[in-house]
């Protein structure tokens, strides 16, 4: 861990590309579940390779972290990531306190802060006026909340998440480039594929 960079504030964090970092994240994964929030978070997750352990939230903002928390609680041995846009997270800030109070070590929230509701026309969000989501996460009780200083630091934070020492909150300042693909809009297929991929082996199932 590059501890010298760990407390980089938002202003000093590099503006990076969500598609590139999503690929970087996915390349490090094995059986971890990833929940892509509405918006370009899940488009880029889709484009990074359609892993069956990915769930693509279509339609409702702010649900990546709550869904991920449910999966993390049901399967404490599985690493779980929530990928969410800043606009969506701002809709569901209470979830941060819930995640902190549960303290799921296997859960990581990544927020792509592009200061806008990009998918609906790039209307500015409150982060464009200085609202700091990492500071909010810390205030909600998530002590391990950091701005990724650059791509290397992002990779280091993901490595830490993979050791399941969370809950971890990773803020990324994201540029406004378009996503690398578009999620296929087939909710039943998305749900069934995900449930099949993460269902416990028969011996592990609860009675
Ligand atoms: C409750 C709710 N309000 C509004 C919308 C319309 N809507 C869908 S995505 C979106 C913007 C998402 O912004 P953000 O989470 O920042 O992701 P980005 O588009 O920047 O990737 C909006 C306003 C919605 N789907 N649900």
GROMACS .gro file of N, CA and C in nm, residues 31-189:
model
  477
   31UNK      N    1  -1.383  -1.487  -0.837
   31UNK     CA    2  -1.525  -1.519  -0.818
   31UNK      C    3  -1.604  -1.405  -0.751
   32UNK      N    4  -1.544  -1.288  -0.741
   32UNK     CA    5  -1.613  -1.178  -0.672
   32UNK      C    6  -1.739  -1.135  -0.749
   33UNK      N    7  -1.839  -1.092  -0.673
   33UNK     CA    8  -1.960  -1.036  -0.735
   33UNK      C    9  -1.940  -0.886  -0.754
   34UNK      N   10  -1.990  -0.835  -0.867
   34UNK     CA   11  -1.982  -0.692  -0.893
   34UNK      C   12  -2.121  -0.642  -0.932
   35UNK      N   13  -2.166  -0.538  -0.862
   35UNK     CA   14  -2.296  -0.479  -0.891
   35UNK      C   15  -2.272  -0.345  -0.961
   36UNK      N   16  -2.316  -0.337  -1.084
   36UNK     CA   17  -2.301  -0.212  -1.160
   36UNK      C   18  -2.425  -0.127  -1.145
   37UNK      N   19  -2.410  -0.006  -1.095
   37UNK     CA   20  -2.523   0.084  -1.078
   37UNK      C   21  -2.574   0.135  -1.212
   38UNK      N   22  -2.692   0.196  -1.209
   38UNK     CA   23  -2.749   0.254  -1.332
   38UNK      C   24  -2.653   0.360  -1.386
   39UNK      N   25  -2.662   0.380  -1.515
   39UNK     CA   26  -2.575   0.480  -1.578
   39UNK      C   27  -2.452   0.413  -1.636
   40UNK      N   28  -2.351   0.492  -1.653
   40UNK     CA   29  -2.235   0.440  -1.725
   40UNK      C   30  -2.153   0.343  -1.642
   41UNK      N   31  -2.177   0.338  -1.510
   41UNK     CA   32  -2.108   0.239  -1.427
   41UNK      C   33  -2.132   0.100  -1.483
   42UNK      N   34  -2.259   0.071  -1.513
   42UNK     CA   35  -2.284  -0.066  -1.557
   42UNK      C   36  -2.257  -0.085  -1.704
   43UNK      N   37  -2.263   0.020  -1.784
   43UNK     CA   38  -2.224   0.008  -1.925
   43UNK      C   39  -2.077  -0.033  -1.935
   44UNK      N   40  -1.994   0.032  -1.855
   44UNK     CA   41  -1.851   0.000  -1.862
   44UNK      C   42  -1.820  -0.136  -1.800
   45UNK      N   43  -1.899  -0.174  -1.700
   45UNK     CA   44  -1.882  -0.309  -1.643
   45UNK      C   45  -1.916  -0.414  -1.748
   46UNK      N   46  -2.023  -0.390  -1.820
   46UNK     CA   47  -2.064  -0.479  -1.930
   46UNK      C   48  -1.953  -0.488  -2.035
   47UNK      N   49  -1.902  -0.371  -2.070
   47UNK     CA   50  -1.801  -0.366  -2.177
   47UNK      C   51  -1.668  -0.430  -2.135
   48UNK      N   52  -1.646  -0.439  -2.004
   48UNK     CA   53  -1.519  -0.496  -1.956
   48UNK      C   54  -1.521  -0.648  -1.956
   49UNK      N   55  -1.631  -0.708  -2.003
   49UNK     CA   56  -1.641  -0.855  -2.007
   49UNK      C   57  -1.760  -0.898  -1.926
   50UNK      N   58  -1.851  -0.973  -1.990
   50UNK     CA   59  -1.978  -1.001  -1.923
   50UNK      C   60  -1.966  -1.120  -1.829
   51UNK      N   61  -1.897  -1.098  -1.718
   51UNK     CA   62  -1.882  -1.204  -1.619
   51UNK      C   63  -2.020  -1.242  -1.562
   52UNK      N   64  -2.047  -1.371  -1.541
   52UNK     CA   65  -2.176  -1.408  -1.484
   52UNK      C   66  -2.194  -1.357  -1.342
   53UNK      N   67  -2.083  -1.327  -1.274
   53UNK     CA   68  -2.094  -1.275  -1.135
   53UNK      C   69  -2.120  -1.125  -1.135
   54UNK      N   70  -2.146  -1.067  -1.251
   54UNK     CA   71  -2.183  -0.923  -1.257
   54UNK      C   72  -2.334  -0.909  -1.255
   55UNK      N   73  -2.383  -0.814  -1.179
   55UNK     CA   74  -2.525  -0.780  -1.184
   55UNK      C   75  -2.537  -0.635  -1.230
   56UNK      N   76  -2.621  -0.614  -1.332
   56UNK     CA   77  -2.635  -0.481  -1.392
   56UNK      C   78  -2.768  -0.422  -1.348
   57UNK      N   79  -2.763  -0.317  -1.264
   57UNK     CA   80  -2.886  -0.254  -1.216
   57UNK      C   81  -2.939  -0.162  -1.326
   58UNK      N   82  -3.060  -0.190  -1.370
   58UNK     CA   83  -3.120  -0.105  -1.473
   58UNK      C   84  -3.240  -0.035  -1.412
   59UNK      N   85  -3.249   0.094  -1.422
   59UNK     CA   86  -3.373   0.163  -1.388
   59UNK      C   87  -3.374   0.246  -1.263
   60UNK      N   88  -3.312   0.202  -1.156
   60UNK     CA   89  -3.320   0.277  -1.030
   60UNK      C   90  -3.182   0.324  -0.986
   61UNK      N   91  -3.177   0.451  -0.948
   61UNK     CA   92  -3.049   0.508  -0.904
   61UNK      C   93  -3.021   0.470  -0.758
   62UNK      N   94  -2.894   0.456  -0.727
   62UNK     CA   95  -2.852   0.442  -0.588
   62UNK      C   96  -2.862   0.304  -0.530
   63UNK      N   97  -2.889   0.204  -0.612
   63UNK     CA   98  -2.911   0.070  -0.556
   63UNK      C   99  -2.789  -0.022  -0.562
   64UNK      N  100  -2.680   0.024  -0.622
   64UNK     CA  101  -2.564  -0.066  -0.632
   64UNK      C  102  -2.514  -0.104  -0.493
   65UNK      N  103  -2.495  -0.006  -0.406
   65UNK     CA  104  -2.442  -0.037  -0.272
   65UNK      C  105  -2.541  -0.120  -0.190
   66UNK      N  106  -2.670  -0.085  -0.186
   66UNK     CA  107  -2.762  -0.170  -0.110
   66UNK      C  108  -2.769  -0.314  -0.160
   67UNK      N  109  -2.769  -0.333  -0.292
   67UNK     CA  110  -2.773  -0.471  -0.345
   67UNK      C  111  -2.643  -0.542  -0.308
   68UNK      N  112  -2.532  -0.471  -0.324
   68UNK     CA  113  -2.402  -0.532  -0.292
   68UNK      C  114  -2.395  -0.569  -0.144
   69UNK      N  115  -2.452  -0.485  -0.059
   69UNK     CA  116  -2.451  -0.515   0.085
   69UNK      C  117  -2.529  -0.644   0.112
   70UNK      N  118  -2.642  -0.659   0.046
   70UNK     CA  119  -2.721  -0.782   0.064
   70UNK      C  120  -2.642  -0.905   0.023
   71UNK      N  121  -2.575  -0.895  -0.091
   71UNK     CA  122  -2.496  -1.010  -0.137
   71UNK      C  123  -2.381  -1.037  -0.039
   72UNK      N  124  -2.317  -0.929   0.006
   72UNK     CA  125  -2.202  -0.944   0.098
   72UNK      C  126  -2.244  -1.009   0.229
   73UNK      N  127  -2.364  -0.972   0.277
   73UNK     CA  128  -2.411  -1.031   0.404
   73UNK      C  129  -2.451  -1.177   0.384
   74UNK      N  130  -2.512  -1.207   0.269
   74UNK     CA  131  -2.556  -1.345   0.244
   74UNK      C  132  -2.438  -1.438   0.219
   75UNK      N  133  -2.330  -1.381   0.163
   75UNK     CA  134  -2.215  -1.464   0.128
   75UNK      C  135  -2.087  -1.398   0.178
   76UNK      N  136  -2.064  -1.405   0.310
   76UNK     CA  137  -1.952  -1.331   0.368
   76UNK      C  138  -1.814  -1.373   0.320
   77UNK      N  139  -1.804  -1.489   0.256
   77UNK     CA  140  -1.672  -1.531   0.206
   77UNK      C  141  -1.644  -1.475   0.067
   78UNK      N  142  -1.746  -1.424   0.001
   78UNK     CA  143  -1.728  -1.374  -0.136
   78UNK      C  144  -1.701  -1.224  -0.133
   79UNK      N  145  -1.599  -1.180  -0.203
   79UNK     CA  146  -1.577  -1.037  -0.218
   79UNK      C  147  -1.687  -0.976  -0.305
   80UNK      N  148  -1.733  -0.857  -0.269
   80UNK     CA  149  -1.841  -0.793  -0.343
   80UNK      C  150  -1.805  -0.647  -0.368
   81UNK      N  151  -1.824  -0.604  -0.492
   81UNK     CA  152  -1.798  -0.465  -0.529
   81UNK      C  153  -1.927  -0.401  -0.577
   82UNK      N  154  -1.948  -0.275  -0.537
   82UNK     CA  155  -2.056  -0.193  -0.593
   82UNK      C  156  -1.991  -0.080  -0.673
   83UNK      N  157  -2.034  -0.064  -0.799
   83UNK     CA  158  -1.982   0.046  -0.881
   83UNK      C  159  -2.097   0.143  -0.905
   84UNK      N  160  -2.079   0.267  -0.864
   84UNK     CA  161  -2.191   0.361  -0.868
   84UNK      C  162  -2.145   0.498  -0.918
   85UNK      N  163  -2.233   0.568  -0.987
   85UNK     CA  164  -2.205   0.705  -1.028
   85UNK      C  165  -2.232   0.801  -0.913
   86UNK      N  166  -2.172   0.919  -0.920
   86UNK     CA  167  -2.190   1.016  -0.811
   86UNK      C  168  -2.337   1.059  -0.798
   87UNK      N  169  -2.403   1.078  -0.911
   87UNK     CA  170  -2.544   1.119  -0.906
   87UNK      C  171  -2.629   1.016  -0.836
   88UNK      N  172  -2.604   0.889  -0.868
   88UNK     CA  173  -2.681   0.781  -0.806
   88UNK      C  174  -2.651   0.769  -0.658
   89UNK      N  175  -2.524   0.779  -0.622
   89UNK     CA  176  -2.490   0.769  -0.479
   89UNK      C  177  -2.553   0.883  -0.400
   90UNK      N  178  -2.557   1.001  -0.460
   90UNK     CA  179  -2.617   1.115  -0.390
   90UNK      C  180  -2.765   1.092  -0.360
   91UNK      N  181  -2.829   1.004  -0.438
   91UNK     CA  182  -2.970   0.969  -0.416
   91UNK      C  183  -2.989   0.879  -0.295
   92UNK      N  184  -2.884   0.813  -0.251
   92UNK     CA  185  -2.899   0.703  -0.155
   92UNK      C  186  -2.790   0.710  -0.050
   93UNK      N  187  -2.765   0.831   0.002
   93UNK     CA  188  -2.653   0.848   0.094
   93UNK      C  189  -2.669   0.768   0.224
   94UNK      N  190  -2.793   0.746   0.263
   94UNK     CA  191  -2.816   0.670   0.386
   94UNK      C  192  -2.756   0.531   0.380
   95UNK      N  193  -2.743   0.477   0.258
   95UNK     CA  194  -2.685   0.343   0.244
   95UNK      C  195  -2.544   0.338   0.300
   96UNK      N  196  -2.472   0.449   0.295
   96UNK     CA  197  -2.334   0.448   0.345
   96UNK      C  198  -2.332   0.420   0.495
   97UNK      N  199  -2.423   0.481   0.567
   97UNK     CA  200  -2.431   0.455   0.711
   97UNK      C  201  -2.470   0.312   0.740
   98UNK      N  202  -2.558   0.258   0.658
   98UNK     CA  203  -2.597   0.117   0.678
   98UNK      C  204  -2.478   0.026   0.654
   99UNK      N  205  -2.405   0.051   0.546
   99UNK     CA  206  -2.287  -0.031   0.515
   99UNK      C  207  -2.187  -0.022   0.630
  100UNK      N  208  -2.165   0.099   0.681
  100UNK     CA  209  -2.069   0.116   0.791
  100UNK      C  210  -2.115   0.043   0.916
  101UNK      N  211  -2.244   0.052   0.946
  101UNK     CA  212  -2.291  -0.010   1.070
  101UNK      C  213  -2.288  -0.162   1.061
  102UNK      N  214  -2.308  -0.216   0.942
  102UNK     CA  215  -2.298  -0.362   0.926
  102UNK      C  216  -2.151  -0.405   0.930
  103UNK      N  217  -2.066  -0.321   0.870
  103UNK     CA  218  -1.921  -0.349   0.874
  103UNK      C  219  -1.878  -0.469   0.792
  104UNK      N  220  -1.944  -0.493   0.680
  104UNK     CA  221  -1.909  -0.610   0.597
  104UNK      C  222  -1.767  -0.596   0.542
  105UNK      N  223  -1.679  -0.682   0.588
  105UNK     CA  224  -1.538  -0.673   0.548
  105UNK      C  225  -1.518  -0.705   0.401
  106UNK      N  226  -1.615  -0.778   0.344
  106UNK     CA  227  -1.600  -0.823   0.205
  106UNK      C  228  -1.661  -0.726   0.104
  107UNK      N  229  -1.700  -0.606   0.149
  107UNK     CA  230  -1.771  -0.513   0.060
  107UNK      C  231  -1.687  -0.390   0.028
  108UNK      N  232  -1.687  -0.354  -0.100
  108UNK     CA  233  -1.619  -0.233  -0.146
  108UNK      C  234  -1.713  -0.153  -0.236
  109UNK      N  235  -1.719  -0.025  -0.209
  109UNK     CA  236  -1.799   0.065  -0.295
  109UNK      C  237  -1.702   0.152  -0.373
  110UNK      N  238  -1.721   0.153  -0.506
  110UNK     CA  239  -1.642   0.244  -0.591
  110UNK      C  240  -1.739   0.347  -0.647
  111UNK      N  241  -1.708   0.475  -0.630
  111UNK     CA  242  -1.792   0.577  -0.691
  111UNK      C  243  -1.712   0.648  -0.799
  112UNK      N  244  -1.774   0.652  -0.919
  112UNK     CA  245  -1.714   0.723  -1.032
  112UNK      C  246  -1.770   0.865  -1.031
  113UNK      N  247  -1.690   0.958  -0.986
  113UNK     CA  248  -1.739   1.096  -0.969
  113UNK      C  249  -1.702   1.180  -1.092
  114UNK      N  250  -1.797   1.186  -1.186
  114UNK     CA  251  -1.774   1.269  -1.307
  114UNK      C  252  -1.849   1.402  -1.297
  115UNK      N  253  -1.894   1.432  -1.176
  115UNK     CA  254  -1.960   1.560  -1.145
  115UNK      C  255  -2.087   1.583  -1.227
  116UNK      N  256  -2.143   1.473  -1.280
  116UNK     CA  257  -2.263   1.492  -1.363
  116UNK      C  258  -2.350   1.367  -1.367
  117UNK      N  259  -2.476   1.391  -1.409
  117UNK     CA  260  -2.567   1.283  -1.445
  117UNK      C  261  -2.542   1.261  -1.594
  118UNK      N  262  -2.433   1.195  -1.624
  118UNK     CA  263  -2.383   1.193  -1.761
  118UNK      C  264  -2.481   1.130  -1.858
  119UNK      N  265  -2.543   1.020  -1.815
  119UNK     CA  266  -2.625   0.943  -1.909
  119UNK      C  267  -2.753   1.016  -1.950
  120UNK      N  268  -2.797   1.108  -1.867
  120UNK     CA  269  -2.922   1.178  -1.901
  120UNK      C  270  -2.895   1.319  -1.956
  121UNK      N  271  -2.771   1.346  -1.997
  121UNK     CA  272  -2.744   1.475  -2.060
  121UNK      C  273  -2.642   1.560  -1.989
  122UNK      N  274  -2.570   1.497  -1.896
  122UNK     CA  275  -2.459   1.564  -1.827
  122UNK      C  276  -2.500   1.686  -1.745
  123UNK      N  277  -2.620   1.679  -1.688
  123UNK     CA  278  -2.657   1.784  -1.593
  123UNK      C  279  -2.561   1.777  -1.474
  124UNK      N  280  -2.514   1.892  -1.422
  124UNK     CA  281  -2.417   1.886  -1.312
  124UNK      C  282  -2.478   1.833  -1.182
  125UNK      N  283  -2.398   1.755  -1.110
  125UNK     CA  284  -2.440   1.709  -0.977
  125UNK      C  285  -2.377   1.800  -0.871
  126UNK      N  286  -2.410   1.774  -0.746
  126UNK     CA  287  -2.356   1.856  -0.637
  126UNK      C  288  -2.205   1.845  -0.623
  127UNK      N  289  -2.147   1.734  -0.672
  127UNK     CA  290  -2.002   1.724  -0.658
  127UNK      C  291  -1.932   1.829  -0.745
  128UNK      N  292  -2.001   1.878  -0.847
  128UNK     CA  293  -1.941   1.985  -0.930
  128UNK      C  294  -1.931   2.116  -0.851
  129UNK      N  295  -2.001   2.119  -0.739
  129UNK     CA  296  -1.997   2.238  -0.652
  129UNK      C  297  -1.920   2.210  -0.524
  130UNK      N  298  -1.843   2.104  -0.524
  130UNK     CA  299  -1.752   2.081  -0.412
  130UNK      C  300  -1.794   1.977  -0.312
  131UNK      N  301  -1.912   1.917  -0.328
  131UNK     CA  302  -1.950   1.811  -0.233
  131UNK      C  303  -1.852   1.694  -0.248
  132UNK      N  304  -1.798   1.650  -0.136
  132UNK     CA  305  -1.691   1.549  -0.135
  132UNK      C  306  -1.747   1.416  -0.083
  133UNK      N  307  -1.764   1.321  -0.174
  133UNK     CA  308  -1.830   1.195  -0.137
  133UNK      C  309  -1.744   1.109  -0.044
  134UNK      N  310  -1.613   1.122  -0.054
  134UNK     CA  311  -1.527   1.045   0.038
  134UNK      C  312  -1.542   1.101   0.180
  135UNK      N  313  -1.548   1.232   0.190
  135UNK     CA  314  -1.570   1.293   0.322
  135UNK      C  315  -1.705   1.251   0.379
  136UNK      N  316  -1.806   1.245   0.293
  136UNK     CA  317  -1.939   1.200   0.339
  136UNK      C  318  -1.932   1.055   0.385
  137UNK      N  319  -1.862   0.972   0.308
  137UNK     CA  320  -1.850   0.829   0.346
  137UNK      C  321  -1.781   0.817   0.482
  138UNK      N  322  -1.675   0.895   0.502
  138UNK     CA  323  -1.607   0.890   0.634
  138UNK      C  324  -1.703   0.935   0.744
  139UNK      N  325  -1.776   1.039   0.716
  139UNK     CA  326  -1.872   1.090   0.814
  139UNK      C  327  -1.981   0.989   0.846
  140UNK      N  328  -2.008   0.902   0.748
  140UNK     CA  329  -2.110   0.798   0.769
  140UNK      C  330  -2.054   0.680   0.847
  141UNK      N  331  -1.923   0.683   0.872
  141UNK     CA  332  -1.864   0.576   0.951
  141UNK      C  333  -1.773   0.483   0.873
  142UNK      N  334  -1.756   0.510   0.745
  142UNK     CA  335  -1.665   0.426   0.665
  142UNK      C  336  -1.523   0.482   0.678
  143UNK      N  337  -1.450   0.427   0.774
  143UNK     CA  338  -1.317   0.482   0.803
  143UNK      C  339  -1.221   0.464   0.686
  144UNK      N  340  -1.238   0.356   0.613
  144UNK     CA  341  -1.149   0.331   0.499
  144UNK      C  342  -1.212   0.389   0.372
  145UNK      N  343  -1.213   0.518   0.364
  145UNK     CA  344  -1.270   0.586   0.247
  145UNK      C  345  -1.160   0.675   0.190
  146UNK      N  346  -1.127   0.654   0.063
  146UNK     CA  347  -1.013   0.723   0.003
  146UNK      C  348  -1.044   0.770  -0.138
  147UNK      N  349  -0.985   0.880  -0.176
  147UNK     CA  350  -0.981   0.918  -0.318
  147UNK      C  351  -0.865   0.843  -0.381
  148UNK      N  352  -0.889   0.781  -0.495
  148UNK     CA  353  -0.779   0.718  -0.569
  148UNK      C  354  -0.695   0.830  -0.631
  149UNK      N  355  -0.568   0.833  -0.594
  149UNK     CA  356  -0.481   0.942  -0.640
  149UNK      C  357  -0.450   0.930  -0.789
  150UNK      N  358  -0.432   0.807  -0.835
  150UNK     CA  359  -0.401   0.781  -0.976
  150UNK      C  360  -0.432   0.633  -1.004
  151UNK      N  361  -0.402   0.588  -1.124
  151UNK     CA  362  -0.437   0.451  -1.162
  151UNK      C  363  -0.366   0.348  -1.072
  152UNK      N  364  -0.240   0.374  -1.040
  152UNK     CA  365  -0.165   0.279  -0.956
  152UNK      C  366  -0.228   0.269  -0.818
  153UNK      N  367  -0.261   0.384  -0.763
  153UNK     CA  368  -0.324   0.385  -0.630
  153UNK      C  369  -0.459   0.314  -0.635
  154UNK      N  370  -0.536   0.333  -0.743
  154UNK     CA  371  -0.664   0.263  -0.757
  154UNK      C  372  -0.640   0.112  -0.753
  155UNK      N  373  -0.539   0.066  -0.828
  155UNK     CA  374  -0.508  -0.077  -0.829
  155UNK      C  375  -0.470  -0.127  -0.690
  156UNK      N  376  -0.396  -0.046  -0.616
  156UNK     CA  377  -0.356  -0.085  -0.480
  156UNK      C  378  -0.479  -0.095  -0.388
  157UNK      N  379  -0.570  -0.002  -0.406
  157UNK     CA  380  -0.691  -0.007  -0.322
  157UNK      C  381  -0.776  -0.130  -0.356
  158UNK      N  382  -0.782  -0.164  -0.485
  158UNK     CA  383  -0.857  -0.285  -0.524
  158UNK      C  384  -0.788  -0.408  -0.465
  159UNK      N  385  -0.656  -0.412  -0.469
  159UNK     CA  386  -0.584  -0.526  -0.409
  159UNK      C  387  -0.619  -0.539  -0.261
  160UNK      N  388  -0.628  -0.426  -0.195
  160UNK     CA  389  -0.664  -0.428  -0.053
  160UNK      C  390  -0.806  -0.481  -0.036
  161UNK      N  391  -0.896  -0.438  -0.123
  161UNK     CA  392  -1.034  -0.485  -0.116
  161UNK      C  393  -1.039  -0.636  -0.134
  162UNK      N  394  -0.954  -0.687  -0.222
  162UNK     CA  395  -0.957  -0.831  -0.250
  162UNK      C  396  -0.911  -0.913  -0.129
  163UNK      N  397  -0.841  -0.848  -0.038
  163UNK     CA  398  -0.801  -0.918   0.086
  163UNK      C  399  -0.915  -0.916   0.188
  164UNK      N  400  -1.026  -0.854   0.152
  164UNK     CA  401  -1.146  -0.849   0.237
  164UNK      C  402  -1.117  -0.787   0.372
  165UNK      N  403  -1.054  -0.671   0.366
  165UNK     CA  404  -1.027  -0.596   0.490
  165UNK      C  405  -1.116  -0.472   0.497
  166UNK      N  406  -1.229  -0.479   0.431
  166UNK     CA  407  -1.319  -0.364   0.422
  166UNK      C  408  -1.407  -0.350   0.545
  167UNK      N  409  -1.517  -0.277   0.536
  167UNK     CA  410  -1.566  -0.216   0.412
  167UNK      C  411  -1.476  -0.101   0.365
  168UNK      N  412  -1.466  -0.093   0.232
  168UNK     CA  413  -1.379   0.006   0.170
  168UNK      C  414  -1.464   0.094   0.077
  169UNK      N  415  -1.430   0.219   0.074
  169UNK     CA  416  -1.499   0.313  -0.016
  169UNK      C  417  -1.391   0.381  -0.100
  170UNK      N  418  -1.402   0.370  -0.230
  170UNK     CA  419  -1.300   0.426  -0.320
  170UNK      C  420  -1.366   0.533  -0.408
  171UNK      N  421  -1.323   0.655  -0.392
  171UNK     CA  422  -1.371   0.763  -0.478
  171UNK      C  423  -1.276   0.780  -0.595
  172UNK      N  424  -1.334   0.790  -0.714
  172UNK     CA  425  -1.253   0.811  -0.835
  172UNK      C  426  -1.307   0.934  -0.907
  173UNK      N  427  -1.221   1.028  -0.933
  173UNK     CA  428  -1.263   1.142  -1.017
  173UNK      C  429  -1.257   1.095  -1.162
  174UNK      N  430  -1.373   1.099  -1.228
  174UNK     CA  431  -1.383   1.040  -1.362
  174UNK      C  432  -1.405   1.147  -1.468
  175UNK      N  433  -1.349   1.123  -1.586
  175UNK     CA  434  -1.369   1.218  -1.697
  175UNK      C  435  -1.507   1.197  -1.760
  176UNK      N  436  -1.535   1.273  -1.863
  176UNK     CA  437  -1.670   1.266  -1.922
  176UNK      C  438  -1.672   1.192  -2.056
  177UNK      N  439  -1.570   1.109  -2.078
  177UNK     CA  440  -1.571   1.029  -2.203
  177UNK      C  441  -1.687   0.931  -2.199
  178UNK      N  442  -1.742   0.896  -2.315
  178UNK     CA  443  -1.853   0.801  -2.315
  178UNK      C  444  -1.807   0.662  -2.272
  179UNK      N  445  -1.902   0.577  -2.229
  179UNK     CA  446  -1.865   0.441  -2.187
  179UNK      C  447  -1.822   0.358  -2.308
  180UNK      N  448  -1.761   0.243  -2.278
  180UNK     CA  449  -1.706   0.159  -2.385
  180UNK      C  450  -1.809   0.064  -2.445
  181UNK      N  451  -1.932   0.067  -2.399
  181UNK     CA  452  -2.035  -0.022  -2.453
  181UNK      C  453  -2.170   0.014  -2.394
  182UNK      N  454  -2.269  -0.069  -2.425
  182UNK     CA  455  -2.404  -0.048  -2.371
  182UNK      C  456  -2.458  -0.182  -2.324
  183UNK      N  457  -2.505  -0.186  -2.199
  183UNK     CA  458  -2.558  -0.310  -2.141
  183UNK      C  459  -2.682  -0.357  -2.217
  184UNK      N  460  -2.687  -0.487  -2.242
  184UNK     CA  461  -2.806  -0.546  -2.305
  184UNK      C  462  -2.922  -0.537  -2.206
  185UNK      N  463  -3.034  -0.479  -2.249
  185UNK     CA  464  -3.145  -0.455  -2.155
  185UNK      C  465  -3.236  -0.578  -2.148
  186UNK      N  466  -3.191  -0.676  -2.074
  186UNK     CA  467  -3.270  -0.798  -2.056
  186UNK      C  468  -3.265  -0.836  -1.908
  187UNK      N  469  -3.350  -0.768  -1.825
  187UNK     CA  470  -3.341  -0.785  -1.680
  187UNK      C  471  -3.353  -0.930  -1.633
  188UNK      N  472  -3.443  -1.008  -1.694
  188UNK     CA  473  -3.461  -1.147  -1.648
  188UNK      C  474  -3.333  -1.226  -1.672
  189UNK      N  475  -3.272  -1.205  -1.788
  189UNK     CA  476  -3.148  -1.277  -1.819
  189UNK      C  477  -3.037  -1.236  -1.722
   0.00000   0.00000   0.00000
